[in-house]
Amino acid sequence: MEPEGTILFTSVGLPYFGFDIFSVSLPPNPSDISTQSISETRHTDGVSVNFNAGFTDDETGSVVFVSERSGSSQLYRTRSGKSEPERIFTGVNSIFHDRPTIKNQRLYFVSAHEKPSEPYKSWAAVYEARLDREESRVVRLTPVGTVDLSPAVSQSGKLIAVSSHGSGRWKGDFRELETEIVVFPAADPTKRRVVVGLGGWPTWQGDSVLFFHRKAEDGWWSVYRCDVSGGPATRVTPPGVHALTPAASHNGRWIAVATRRKGRPHRHIELFDLKTEQFYPVTEKLNPNLHHYNPFFSGDSDRFGYHRFRGESAKGDSVVPHLLPVYSPVKNLRMLRVHGTFPSFSPDGGFIAINGNLTDNAGLMILKSDGSKRWILMDQPLIFATAWSPAESGVIFTSVGPIFESVKSTVQIARVSFNIFDLEDSKALTNGKSKITVSTKLLTRTDKGNNAFPSCSPDGKKIVFRSGRSGYKNLYIVDSVNGEGENGEGIFRLTEGDWIDTMPNWSPDGELIAFSSNRHNPANADGFGLYLVRPDGTGLRRVHIEGQDTDADLAKERINHVCFSPDSKWLLFTANFGAVMAETISGPNQFQPYGDLYACRVDGSGLVRLTCNQYENGTPTWKSGVVSLEELSLAEPIGDKLRGQFDEPLWLSCDI
């Protein structure tokens, strides 16, 4: 039987992006660029998130791009005389598409609709679809068993270049992907040839020259050039500036690059003159305080585009919704992205507890399950797990203290009590300013180190949580009302060892506790498997997930944020089984861009992938039935003002 119900989860950063596609005309003399000499044209309509675009060759000014507007990454194009973009149906059922190009009535794109035969491989592969036929067979250009990213089409359309991971398994790289540049004829994709051993994001100048980026030995990301016919690659952009995601003009004069410069916090698009080897800033003069990504040229080289935050006052979506429907690949499973972290349903499903994101949100908050109202319980910013008591409508458990700190740092489990009727009696403001009076009781002692990730027993009498009180992070169970006493009464140690046991979740039937642990290899702080144990400490075992057949597979597992289905028969978690779906350097910061949601039965069988994108998805919760969303579908979205607040990759440093 397939999983069913409603899943809430978080995607890092995505709700804030507000991306639209823009372009500018290339001036005759780039040194004369100023805010008066050029102006931006916006090609997309401000709906959802729109990115990774390219001009089409069949209609002047038309662009093809990726959009999240349908609840997953799908392909759209703008058309002359039409106010709304039209969706391009690729002929494949995939929840992930990327990097589209339309050339000679053919659409080239990345899709993830074919599952690899083994874990730890990206699902990304390049496909071709004919647009001049009503029913066109989609052709896979990437060999089965191989991973291809970032396709680029030559000026004539006869050659394709890709950033390829090859046929080997993913090694865990995501900051600097170990990809090679591969070229093959569009008419015969079997004739693949590696032209560069290390590089990404290829772009064509005509049909014979490729530019690409990679991190140089001196630490600066730089653009390189190579001839397809052979010979060594040569560095084009100098050290002292990160030059990323190049786009080459076919006239041989320019490359447009996204740059990061020391002392400047924003990514900007600059033109680099291949003859004079000079940079000319463009977007910094137009929008100095916004990030700009992934430039692209028109076929005649007289325009180039990019995507960026549309702006607070721009036409289009201007709200980050409290709840946002997401396309689900499973028929009877509804999925929602929550604006916050670690959601938890109230016993009757009418409310959702969430914590904030350490930027513009408060700490512990409550949402109506239709997303229409929000209340604040705690002002202090928090980003810890919440657990609503299954037995008490006005009790939520969370943690208070600093995040990502040592085992000895003081973080305490808090029991937060309030009158549930105060929610309806209060004036709940859509901006989340309405404050509810609460009573907070700390269940753990101040001298007992780092305590977090509470989860309730079904009767609400006990809490399982992670604690660093012994010097290692293990699991404990404590009385949910009285907490632990001065002499250790009221608390039971569930696991013990010099490893990390964390993120526990109590099954709704009370029989099992699931958690993440590196006990199989304590020396590896990045490898976590999925474990089960009975509440009395017996029956501890590792769940062997379907497809993880070898010791090498098990060693690579990074499974976190596990929770049970409402019937206790399924496990939901974040895992790295599908590797990365895109070049991480091409977008905003993601801590774990390989993190997607998966579900399997409690015995590890029936593995199903629920999300597939280039973001980090996590902190899920699972509720039976389908949450009512009529207000979301019939009214304007309710949430926070969209301000485009997100980070550049935190590991992209200019202090070199």
mmCIF file of C-alpha atoms in Angstrom, residues 340-342 354-359 361-365 377-386 397-403 411-412 414 416 440:
data_model
loop_
_atom_site.group_PDB
_atom_site.id
_atom_site.type_symbol
_atom_site.label_atom_id
_atom_site.label_comp_id
_atom_site.label_asym_id
_atom_site.label_seq_id
_atom_site.Cartn_x
_atom_site.Cartn_y
_atom_site.Cartn_z
ATOM 1 C CA GLY A 340 9.556 28.007 9.023
ATOM 2 C CA THR A 341 11.322 24.939 10.377
ATOM 3 C CA PHE A 342 10.418 21.742 12.204
ATOM 4 C CA ILE A 354 6.835 25.775 13.800
ATOM 5 C CA ASN A 355 10.109 27.398 14.690
ATOM 6 C CA GLY A 356 11.651 30.296 12.812
ATOM 7 C CA ASN A 357 14.734 30.619 10.641
ATOM 8 C CA LEU A 358 17.061 32.890 12.672
ATOM 9 C CA THR A 359 16.623 35.810 10.266
ATOM 10 C CA ASN A 361 11.035 35.273 12.001
ATOM 11 C CA ALA A 362 10.386 34.877 15.698
ATOM 12 C CA GLY A 363 10.960 31.619 17.546
ATOM 13 C CA LEU A 364 8.123 29.266 18.388
ATOM 14 C CA MET A 365 4.977 30.076 16.386
ATOM 15 C CA LEU A 377 4.506 31.985 21.403
ATOM 16 C CA MET A 378 8.193 32.837 21.913
ATOM 17 C CA ASP A 379 10.027 35.891 20.544
ATOM 18 C CA GLN A 380 13.514 34.429 20.844
ATOM 19 C CA PRO A 381 14.640 33.115 17.444
ATOM 20 C CA LEU A 382 14.883 29.328 17.500
ATOM 21 C CA ILE A 383 15.623 26.670 14.937
ATOM 22 C CA PHE A 384 14.997 23.519 16.962
ATOM 23 C CA ALA A 385 12.532 20.669 16.569
ATOM 24 C CA THR A 386 9.012 21.177 17.889
ATOM 25 C CA PHE A 397 7.845 20.955 23.406
ATOM 26 C CA THR A 398 10.904 22.626 21.931
ATOM 27 C CA SER A 399 14.476 23.568 22.910
ATOM 28 C CA VAL A 400 15.977 26.867 24.003
ATOM 29 C CA GLY A 401 19.612 27.848 23.656
ATOM 30 C CA PRO A 402 22.283 28.297 20.987
ATOM 31 C CA ILE A 403 22.209 26.090 17.874
ATOM 32 C CA VAL A 411 20.456 23.930 25.612
ATOM 33 C CA GLN A 412 17.323 22.849 27.453
ATOM 34 C CA ALA A 414 11.173 23.391 27.240
ATOM 35 C CA VAL A 416 5.485 25.477 26.520
ATOM 36 C CA THR A 440 7.424 27.810 29.959
#
